[in-house]
PDB file of C-alpha atoms in Angstrom:
ATOM      1  CA  LYS A   1    -111.729 147.310 190.701  1.00  0.00           C
ATOM      2  CA  TRP A   2    -112.133 146.375 187.385  1.00  0.00           C
ATOM      3  CA  LYS A   3    -113.164 143.287 186.182  1.00  0.00           C
ATOM      4  CA  GLY A   4    -110.123 142.627 183.408  1.00  0.00           C
ATOM      5  CA  GLU A   5    -106.751 141.349 184.800  1.00  0.00           C
ATOM      6  CA  GLY A   6    -104.210 144.011 185.823  1.00  0.00           C
ATOM      7  CA  THR A   7    -101.159 145.189 183.672  1.00  0.00           C
ATOM      8  CA  THR A   8     -98.540 142.343 182.614  1.00  0.00           C
ATOM      9  CA  GLN A   9     -95.332 142.482 185.243  1.00  0.00           C
ATOM     10  CA  ASN A  10     -92.635 144.324 183.668  1.00  0.00           C
ATOM     11  CA  LEU A  11     -94.557 146.080 180.823  1.00  0.00           C
ATOM     12  CA  GLU A  12     -91.591 148.610 180.151  1.00  0.00           C
ATOM     13  CA  SER A  13     -88.558 145.934 179.855  1.00  0.00           C
ATOM     14  CA  ILE A  14     -90.903 143.774 177.769  1.00  0.00           C
ATOM     15  CA  VAL A  15     -91.915 146.968 175.317  1.00  0.00           C
ATOM     16  CA  ILE A  16     -88.459 147.850 175.282  1.00  0.00           C
ATOM     17  CA  GLY A  17     -87.327 144.145 174.545  1.00  0.00           C
ATOM     18  CA  ARG A  18     -89.607 143.055 172.066  1.00  0.00           C
ATOM     19  CA  CYS A  19     -88.928 146.451 170.477  1.00  0.00           C
ATOM     20  CA  TYR A  20     -85.060 145.711 170.538  1.00  0.00           C
ATOM     21  CA  ASP A  21     -85.799 142.337 169.780  1.00  0.00           C
ATOM     22  CA  TYR A  22     -88.131 143.548 166.458  1.00  0.00           C
ATOM     23  CA  ILE A  23     -85.499 145.949 165.015  1.00  0.00           C
ATOM     24  CA  ARG A  24     -82.243 143.715 165.541  1.00  0.00           C
ATOM     25  CA  ILE A  25     -83.302 140.142 164.738  1.00  0.00           C
ATOM     26  CA  VAL A  26     -86.873 139.893 163.488  1.00  0.00           C
ATOM     27  CA  ASN A  27     -86.912 142.588 160.727  1.00  0.00           C
ATOM     28  CA  PRO A  28     -83.711 144.266 161.066  1.00  0.00           C
ATOM     29  CA  ALA A  29     -85.152 145.593 157.361  1.00  0.00           C
ATOM     30  CA  VAL A  30     -87.144 148.286 159.449  1.00  0.00           C
ATOM     31  CA  GLY A  31     -83.809 150.295 160.160  1.00  0.00           C
ATOM     32  CA  GLU A  32     -83.246 152.157 163.297  1.00  0.00           C
ATOM     33  CA  LYS A  33     -85.613 152.855 165.778  1.00  0.00           C
ATOM     34  CA  ASN A  34     -85.279 154.478 169.627  1.00  0.00           C
ATOM     35  CA  CYS A  35     -86.565 152.051 171.541  1.00  0.00           C
ATOM     36  CA  SER A  36     -86.907 154.061 174.785  1.00  0.00           C
ATOM     37  CA  GLN A  37     -88.723 156.717 173.116  1.00  0.00           C
ATOM     38  CA  ILE A  38     -90.955 153.910 171.807  1.00  0.00           C
ATOM     39  CA  TRP A  39     -91.663 153.251 175.479  1.00  0.00           C
ATOM     40  CA  GLU A  40     -92.428 156.750 176.509  1.00  0.00           C
ATOM     41  CA  ALA A  41     -94.724 157.694 173.954  1.00  0.00           C
ATOM     42  CA  PHE A  42     -96.404 154.088 175.058  1.00  0.00           C
ATOM     43  CA  LYS A  43     -96.953 155.082 178.170  1.00  0.00           C
ATOM     44  CA  ASN A  44     -97.874 158.255 177.817  1.00  0.00           C
ATOM     45  CA  ALA A  45    -100.803 157.980 175.922  1.00  0.00           C
ATOM     46  CA  PHE A  46    -102.790 156.018 179.014  1.00  0.00           C
ATOM     47  CA  ILE A  47    -100.390 156.910 181.952  1.00  0.00           C
ATOM     48  CA  ASN A  48    -102.220 159.540 184.272  1.00  0.00           C
ATOM     49  CA  LYS A  49    -105.819 158.906 182.371  1.00  0.00           C
ATOM     50  CA  ASP A  50    -108.970 158.040 183.739  1.00  0.00           C
ATOM     51  CA  PRO A  51    -108.408 153.754 182.502  1.00  0.00           C
ATOM     52  CA  CYS A  52    -111.878 154.305 180.411  1.00  0.00           C
ATOM     53  CA  SER A  53    -111.105 157.585 178.648  1.00  0.00           C
ATOM     54  CA  ILE A  54    -108.493 156.466 176.531  1.00  0.00           C
ATOM     55  CA  LEU A  55    -108.850 157.145 173.050  1.00  0.00           C
ATOM     56  CA  PRO A  56    -107.351 155.482 169.494  1.00  0.00           C
ATOM     57  CA  GLU A  57    -105.711 159.031 168.795  1.00  0.00           C
ATOM     58  CA  ASP A  58    -104.050 158.802 172.022  1.00  0.00           C
ATOM     59  CA  TYR A  59    -101.593 156.626 170.107  1.00  0.00           C
ATOM     60  CA  GLU A  60    -100.713 158.264 167.300  1.00  0.00           C
ATOM     61  CA  LEU A  61     -96.911 159.723 168.845  1.00  0.00           C
ATOM     62  CA  PHE A  62     -96.568 155.896 169.288  1.00  0.00           C
ATOM     63  CA  ILE A  63     -97.665 154.631 166.119  1.00  0.00           C
ATOM     64  CA  ASN A  64     -95.406 157.317 164.152  1.00  0.00           C
ATOM     65  CA  LEU A  65     -92.167 156.454 166.114  1.00  0.00           C
ATOM     66  CA  THR A  66     -92.786 152.462 164.996  1.00  0.00           C
ATOM     67  CA  PHE A  67     -94.569 152.875 161.745  1.00  0.00           C
ATOM     68  CA  HIS A  68     -92.682 151.014 158.831  1.00  0.00           C
ATOM     69  CA  THR A  69     -94.025 150.254 154.984  1.00  0.00           C
ATOM     70  CA  ILE A  70     -95.926 146.778 155.040  1.00  0.00           C
ATOM     71  CA  PRO A  71     -94.565 144.674 152.278  1.00  0.00           C
ATOM     72  CA  PRO A  72     -97.028 144.339 149.389  1.00  0.00           C
ATOM     73  CA  ASN A  73     -98.769 140.910 148.940  1.00  0.00           C
ATOM     74  CA  LYS A  74     -97.894 140.320 152.918  1.00  0.00           C
ATOM     75  CA  SER A  75    -100.844 141.245 154.589  1.00  0.00           C
ATOM     76  CA  LEU A  76    -102.733 138.910 156.379  1.00  0.00           C
ATOM     77  CA  PHE A  77    -105.865 139.614 158.448  1.00  0.00           C
ATOM     78  CA  TRP A  78    -107.965 137.698 160.748  1.00  0.00           C
ATOM     79  CA  GLU A  79    -110.750 136.703 163.363  1.00  0.00           C
ATOM     80  CA  ASN A  80    -110.767 134.105 165.673  1.00  0.00           C
ATOM     81  CA  ASN A  81    -107.504 132.289 165.496  1.00  0.00           C
ATOM     82  CA  GLN A  82    -104.246 134.192 166.477  1.00  0.00           C
ATOM     83  CA  LEU A  83    -102.508 131.361 167.502  1.00  0.00           C
ATOM     84  CA  LEU A  84    -102.784 129.660 163.985  1.00  0.00           C
ATOM     85  CA  VAL A  85    -102.253 132.874 162.374  1.00  0.00           C
ATOM     86  CA  ASN A  86     -98.982 133.762 164.272  1.00  0.00           C
ATOM     87  CA  SER A  87     -97.789 130.387 163.304  1.00  0.00           C
ATOM     88  CA  PHE A  88     -98.654 130.640 159.693  1.00  0.00           C
ATOM     89  CA  ALA A  89     -97.040 134.161 159.077  1.00  0.00           C
ATOM     90  CA  ASP A  90     -94.384 132.640 160.993  1.00  0.00           C
ATOM     91  CA  ARG A  91     -93.126 136.455 161.953  1.00  0.00           C
ATOM     92  CA  GLY A  92     -93.252 138.243 158.730  1.00  0.00           C
ATOM     93  CA  ARG A  93     -91.562 135.211 156.924  1.00  0.00           C
ATOM     94  CA  ARG A  94     -94.490 133.956 155.003  1.00  0.00           C
ATOM     95  CA  TYR A  95     -96.644 137.086 155.920  1.00  0.00           C
ATOM     96  CA  MET A  96     -96.947 139.929 157.950  1.00  0.00           C
ATOM     97  CA  SER A  97    -100.002 139.891 160.230  1.00  0.00           C
ATOM     98  CA  LEU A  98    -100.426 142.829 162.368  1.00  0.00           C
ATOM     99  CA  GLY A  99     -98.888 140.882 165.036  1.00  0.00           C
ATOM    100  CA  ASP A 100     -95.688 140.594 163.204  1.00  0.00           C
ATOM    101  CA  THR A 101     -95.419 144.709 162.352  1.00  0.00           C
ATOM    102  CA  LEU A 102     -93.196 146.561 165.396  1.00  0.00           C
ATOM    103  CA  PHE A 103     -96.159 148.291 165.988  1.00  0.00           C
ATOM    104  CA  GLY A 104     -98.322 144.708 166.825  1.00  0.00           C
ATOM    105  CA  PHE A 105     -95.477 142.886 167.930  1.00  0.00           C
ATOM    106  CA  VAL A 106     -94.423 145.311 171.186  1.00  0.00           C
ATOM    107  CA  GLY A 107     -98.195 145.041 172.370  1.00  0.00           C
ATOM    108  CA  ASP A 108     -99.483 141.199 171.480  1.00  0.00           C
ATOM    109  CA  PHE A 109    -100.798 139.423 174.358  1.00  0.00           C
ATOM    110  CA  LEU A 110    -100.229 141.754 176.870  1.00  0.00           C
ATOM    111  CA  ASN A 111    -102.513 144.266 179.167  1.00  0.00           C
ATOM    112  CA  TRP A 112    -102.181 147.073 180.797  1.00  0.00           C
ATOM    113  CA  CYS A 113    -103.616 150.220 182.145  1.00  0.00           C
ATOM    114  CA  GLY A 114    -103.052 153.314 184.298  1.00  0.00           C
ATOM    115  CA  GLN A 115    -105.010 155.301 187.155  1.00  0.00           C
ATOM    116  CA  ALA A 116    -106.005 158.581 186.874  1.00  0.00           C
ATOM    117  CA  ASP A 117    -104.309 161.337 188.528  1.00  0.00           C
ATOM    118  CA  SER A 118    -101.418 158.621 189.290  1.00  0.00           C
ATOM    119  CA  PRO A 119     -98.025 158.292 187.006  1.00  0.00           C
ATOM    120  CA  GLY A 120     -98.215 154.370 188.375  1.00  0.00           C
ATOM    121  CA  LEU A 121     -99.893 151.768 186.226  1.00  0.00           C
ATOM    122  CA  ASP A 122    -102.627 149.312 187.845  1.00  0.00           C
ATOM    123  CA  TYR A 123    -101.036 145.507 188.291  1.00  0.00           C
ATOM    124  CA  GLU A 124    -104.337 144.748 190.167  1.00  0.00           C
ATOM    125  CA  SER A 125    -107.045 144.950 187.447  1.00  0.00           C
ATOM    126  CA  CYS A 126    -107.983 146.848 184.224  1.00  0.00           C
ATOM    127  CA  PRO A 127    -111.487 147.307 182.686  1.00  0.00           C
ATOM    128  CA  THR A 128    -112.784 144.898 180.067  1.00  0.00           C
ATOM    129  CA  THR A 129    -113.999 146.137 177.124  1.00  0.00           C
ATOM    130  CA  MET A 130    -117.606 145.095 178.138  1.00  0.00           C
ATOM    131  CA  GLU A 131    -116.818 147.562 181.271  1.00  0.00           C
ATOM    132  CA  CYS A 132    -115.822 150.867 178.492  1.00  0.00           C
ATOM    133  CA  GLU A 133    -114.880 150.416 175.044  1.00  0.00           C
ATOM    134  CA  ASN A 134    -112.333 153.267 175.263  1.00  0.00           C
ATOM    135  CA  ASN A 135    -109.992 151.294 177.244  1.00  0.00           C
ATOM    136  CA  ALA A 136    -106.166 151.445 177.003  1.00  0.00           C
ATOM    137  CA  VAL A 137    -105.809 148.161 175.470  1.00  0.00           C
ATOM    138  CA  GLU A 138    -108.750 148.530 172.674  1.00  0.00           C
ATOM    139  CA  SER A 139    -107.778 152.213 171.406  1.00  0.00           C
ATOM    140  CA  PHE A 140    -104.145 150.299 170.792  1.00  0.00           C
ATOM    141  CA  TRP A 141    -105.055 148.108 169.065  1.00  0.00           C
ATOM    142  CA  ARG A 142    -107.970 150.129 167.345  1.00  0.00           C
ATOM    143  CA  MET A 143    -105.280 152.192 166.264  1.00  0.00           C
ATOM    144  CA  ALA A 144    -103.159 149.679 165.425  1.00  0.00           C
ATOM    145  CA  SER A 145    -105.708 148.057 163.145  1.00  0.00           C
ATOM    146  CA  ILE A 146    -106.477 151.215 161.116  1.00  0.00           C
ATOM    147  CA  THR A 147    -102.858 151.934 160.733  1.00  0.00           C
ATOM    148  CA  TYR A 148    -102.054 148.492 159.390  1.00  0.00           C
ATOM    149  CA  ALA A 149    -104.954 148.455 156.861  1.00  0.00           C
ATOM    150  CA  GLN A 150    -104.328 151.933 155.413  1.00  0.00           C
ATOM    151  CA  HIS A 151    -100.877 150.673 154.526  1.00  0.00           C
ATOM    152  CA  SER A 152    -101.581 146.980 153.237  1.00  0.00           C
ATOM    153  CA  SER A 153    -101.640 146.759 149.520  1.00  0.00           C
ATOM    154  CA  GLY A 154    -101.216 144.136 146.541  1.00  0.00           C
ATOM    155  CA  VAL A 155    -103.006 140.932 147.529  1.00  0.00           C
ATOM    156  CA  ILE A 156    -104.779 141.144 150.523  1.00  0.00           C
ATOM    157  CA  HIS A 157    -105.173 137.822 152.574  1.00  0.00           C
ATOM    158  CA  VAL A 158    -107.793 137.105 154.947  1.00  0.00           C
ATOM    159  CA  LEU A 159    -107.687 133.870 157.856  1.00  0.00           C
ATOM    160  CA  LEU A 160    -111.305 133.200 159.335  1.00  0.00           C
ATOM    161  CA  ASN A 161    -112.144 130.639 161.538  1.00  0.00           C
ATOM    162  CA  GLY A 162    -115.272 128.616 159.834  1.00  0.00           C
ATOM    163  CA  SER A 163    -115.699 126.740 163.217  1.00  0.00           C
ATOM    164  CA  ALA A 164    -116.027 129.856 165.457  1.00  0.00           C
ATOM    165  CA  ASP A 165    -119.266 130.309 167.453  1.00  0.00           C
ATOM    166  CA  GLY A 166    -121.553 132.847 165.472  1.00  0.00           C
ATOM    167  CA  GLY A 167    -119.506 132.413 162.337  1.00  0.00           C
ATOM    168  CA  ALA A 168    -116.461 133.221 160.751  1.00  0.00           C
ATOM    169  CA  PHE A 169    -116.868 136.956 159.995  1.00  0.00           C
ATOM    170  CA  PRO A 170    -118.072 138.653 163.338  1.00  0.00           C
ATOM    171  CA  GLN A 171    -119.813 141.716 163.499  1.00  0.00           C
ATOM    172  CA  PRO A 172    -118.868 143.562 165.404  1.00  0.00           C
ATOM    173  CA  GLY A 173    -115.434 143.203 164.767  1.00  0.00           C
ATOM    174  CA  PHE A 174    -112.206 144.652 164.057  1.00  0.00           C
ATOM    175  CA  PHE A 175    -111.923 143.642 160.583  1.00  0.00           C
ATOM    176  CA  ALA A 176    -115.649 144.710 160.152  1.00  0.00           C
ATOM    177  CA  ASP A 177    -115.351 147.519 161.731  1.00  0.00           C
ATOM    178  CA  TYR A 178    -111.883 149.517 161.396  1.00  0.00           C
ATOM    179  CA  GLU A 179    -110.071 147.235 159.107  1.00  0.00           C
ATOM    180  CA  ILE A 180    -112.042 146.795 156.045  1.00  0.00           C
ATOM    181  CA  PRO A 181    -113.501 150.915 156.361  1.00  0.00           C
ATOM    182  CA  ASN A 182    -109.593 152.131 156.064  1.00  0.00           C
ATOM    183  CA  LEU A 183    -108.397 149.751 153.432  1.00  0.00           C
ATOM    184  CA  GLN A 184    -106.977 151.930 150.268  1.00  0.00           C
ATOM    185  CA  LYS A 185    -108.762 150.655 147.280  1.00  0.00           C
ATOM    186  CA  ASP A 186    -106.240 151.524 144.719  1.00  0.00           C
ATOM    187  CA  LYS A 187    -103.669 149.822 145.879  1.00  0.00           C
ATOM    188  CA  ILE A 188    -105.542 146.946 146.619  1.00  0.00           C
ATOM    189  CA  SER A 189    -105.401 143.939 143.783  1.00  0.00           C
ATOM    190  CA  GLN A 190    -107.494 141.454 145.346  1.00  0.00           C
ATOM    191  CA  ILE A 191    -108.889 139.959 148.327  1.00  0.00           C
ATOM    192  CA  VAL A 192    -108.292 136.543 149.299  1.00  0.00           C
ATOM    193  CA  ILE A 193    -110.578 135.004 151.606  1.00  0.00           C
ATOM    194  CA  TRP A 194    -109.252 131.467 153.388  1.00  0.00           C
ATOM    195  CA  VAL A 195    -111.882 129.953 155.967  1.00  0.00           C
ATOM    196  CA  VAL A 196    -110.610 126.988 157.702  1.00  0.00           C
ATOM    197  CA  ASP A 197    -112.456 124.724 160.138  1.00  0.00           C
ATOM    198  CA  ASP A 198    -110.783 123.659 163.286  1.00  0.00           C
ATOM    199  CA  ILE A 199    -109.491 119.805 162.969  1.00  0.00           C
ATOM    200  CA  GLU A 200    -112.420 117.778 163.998  1.00  0.00           C
ATOM    201  CA  GLY A 201    -114.287 121.075 164.850  1.00  0.00           C
ATOM    202  CA  PRO A 202    -117.240 122.190 163.721  1.00  0.00           C
ATOM    203  CA  ASP A 203    -118.124 123.174 160.126  1.00  0.00           C
ATOM    204  CA  ILE A 204    -120.230 126.153 161.120  1.00  0.00           C
ATOM    205  CA  ASP A 205    -119.390 128.649 158.048  1.00  0.00           C
ATOM    206  CA  SER A 206    -118.148 128.326 154.841  1.00  0.00           C
ATOM    207  CA  CYS A 207    -117.293 130.371 151.583  1.00  0.00           C
ATOM    208  CA  GLY A 208    -120.660 131.472 149.482  1.00  0.00           C
ATOM    209  CA  SER A 209    -122.745 130.574 152.991  1.00  0.00           C
ATOM    210  CA  HIS A 210    -123.851 132.350 156.151  1.00  0.00           C
ATOM    211  CA  THR A 211    -121.514 135.158 158.064  1.00  0.00           C
ATOM    212  CA  VAL A 212    -118.569 135.285 154.716  1.00  0.00           C
ATOM    213  CA  LYS A 213    -121.198 135.545 151.835  1.00  0.00           C
ATOM    214  CA  THR A 214    -121.764 138.636 153.905  1.00  0.00           C
ATOM    215  CA  LEU A 215    -117.978 139.065 153.993  1.00  0.00           C
ATOM    216  CA  GLU A 216    -118.185 138.832 150.372  1.00  0.00           C
ATOM    217  CA  THR A 217    -121.243 140.992 149.585  1.00  0.00           C
ATOM    218  CA  ARG A 218    -119.887 143.809 151.432  1.00  0.00           C
ATOM    219  CA  LEU A 219    -116.194 143.285 149.600  1.00  0.00           C
ATOM    220  CA  GLU A 220    -117.843 143.292 146.141  1.00  0.00           C
ATOM    221  CA  THR A 221    -119.867 145.974 146.752  1.00  0.00           C
ATOM    222  CA  LEU A 222    -117.075 148.206 147.600  1.00  0.00           C
ATOM    223  CA  GLY A 223    -115.662 146.993 144.190  1.00  0.00           C
ATOM    224  CA  TYR A 224    -113.100 144.457 145.321  1.00  0.00           C
ATOM    225  CA  ASP A 225    -111.983 141.404 143.238  1.00  0.00           C
ATOM    226  CA  VAL A 226    -112.886 138.801 145.834  1.00  0.00           C
ATOM    227  CA  THR A 227    -112.139 135.097 145.545  1.00  0.00           C
ATOM    228  CA  CYS A 228    -112.717 132.962 148.610  1.00  0.00           C
ATOM    229  CA  THR A 229    -111.102 128.853 149.730  1.00  0.00           C
ATOM    230  CA  ASP A 230    -112.495 126.485 152.282  1.00  0.00           C
ATOM    231  CA  ASN A 231    -109.864 124.577 154.205  1.00  0.00           C
ATOM    232  CA  HIS A 232    -106.987 126.326 152.644  1.00  0.00           C
ATOM    233  CA  LYS A 233    -104.249 123.343 152.480  1.00  0.00           C
ATOM    234  CA  SER A 234    -101.310 124.852 153.934  1.00  0.00           C
ATOM    235  CA  VAL A 235    -103.252 126.138 156.575  1.00  0.00           C
ATOM    236  CA  MET A 236    -104.877 122.535 157.722  1.00  0.00           C
ATOM    237  CA  PHE A 237    -101.286 121.147 157.353  1.00  0.00           C
ATOM    238  CA  LEU A 238    -100.642 123.536 159.777  1.00  0.00           C
ATOM    239  CA  LEU A 239    -103.493 122.692 161.701  1.00  0.00           C
ATOM    240  CA  CYS A 240    -102.697 118.793 161.459  1.00  0.00           C
ATOM    241  CA  LEU A 241     -98.842 119.263 162.516  1.00  0.00           C
ATOM    242  CA  ASP A 242    -100.075 120.754 165.432  1.00  0.00           C
TER     243      ASP A 242
END
């Protein structure tokens, strides 16, 4: 029916298991969370509903149950380099990207949707964002991104891909549309942009030019202290290693 892949098999076990993995092993500092309640809140956001009419607010209870503070100076925003960000952040040890928070960790790389008037999950197909914007996964990440941005503080880091087609700072994009507008200016001391090219990849974009210039100007206009570095050495080392 839909063009997107269906719900990830064993979704319930994965979500509950990731929740326990996070609070017991990845980041026990967040304290006790009720993982089965978290699953119920997650599922109830989208089951029994038209898979094209799920709104970010539908995940509000899920966010409230999974919420924990994000340490200052640890936030790492990104576009077009998820796997690199995952290894660079190192599950919250170096930085805490959205995927290293409990609410992001639970949904990372998964797919899901329900069906109107049916309590079941749709394992056959789910709508893509091209088919409808208000789908279960898109709305989940919007809500998660908004929450993450609102609670980020201190020095904010942004890792962009200088080899990405169309430039390092995509518009529309999650960072442009959901994260920048939700940053709390009074809690942020500086925004550090890192533009890193793929090894042997094209150098399409860099600090002070093209889309990165657009980003720098936008943030400066909002009154932020912005710095930008091309091919930040520690990230380059990680790329070389891979």
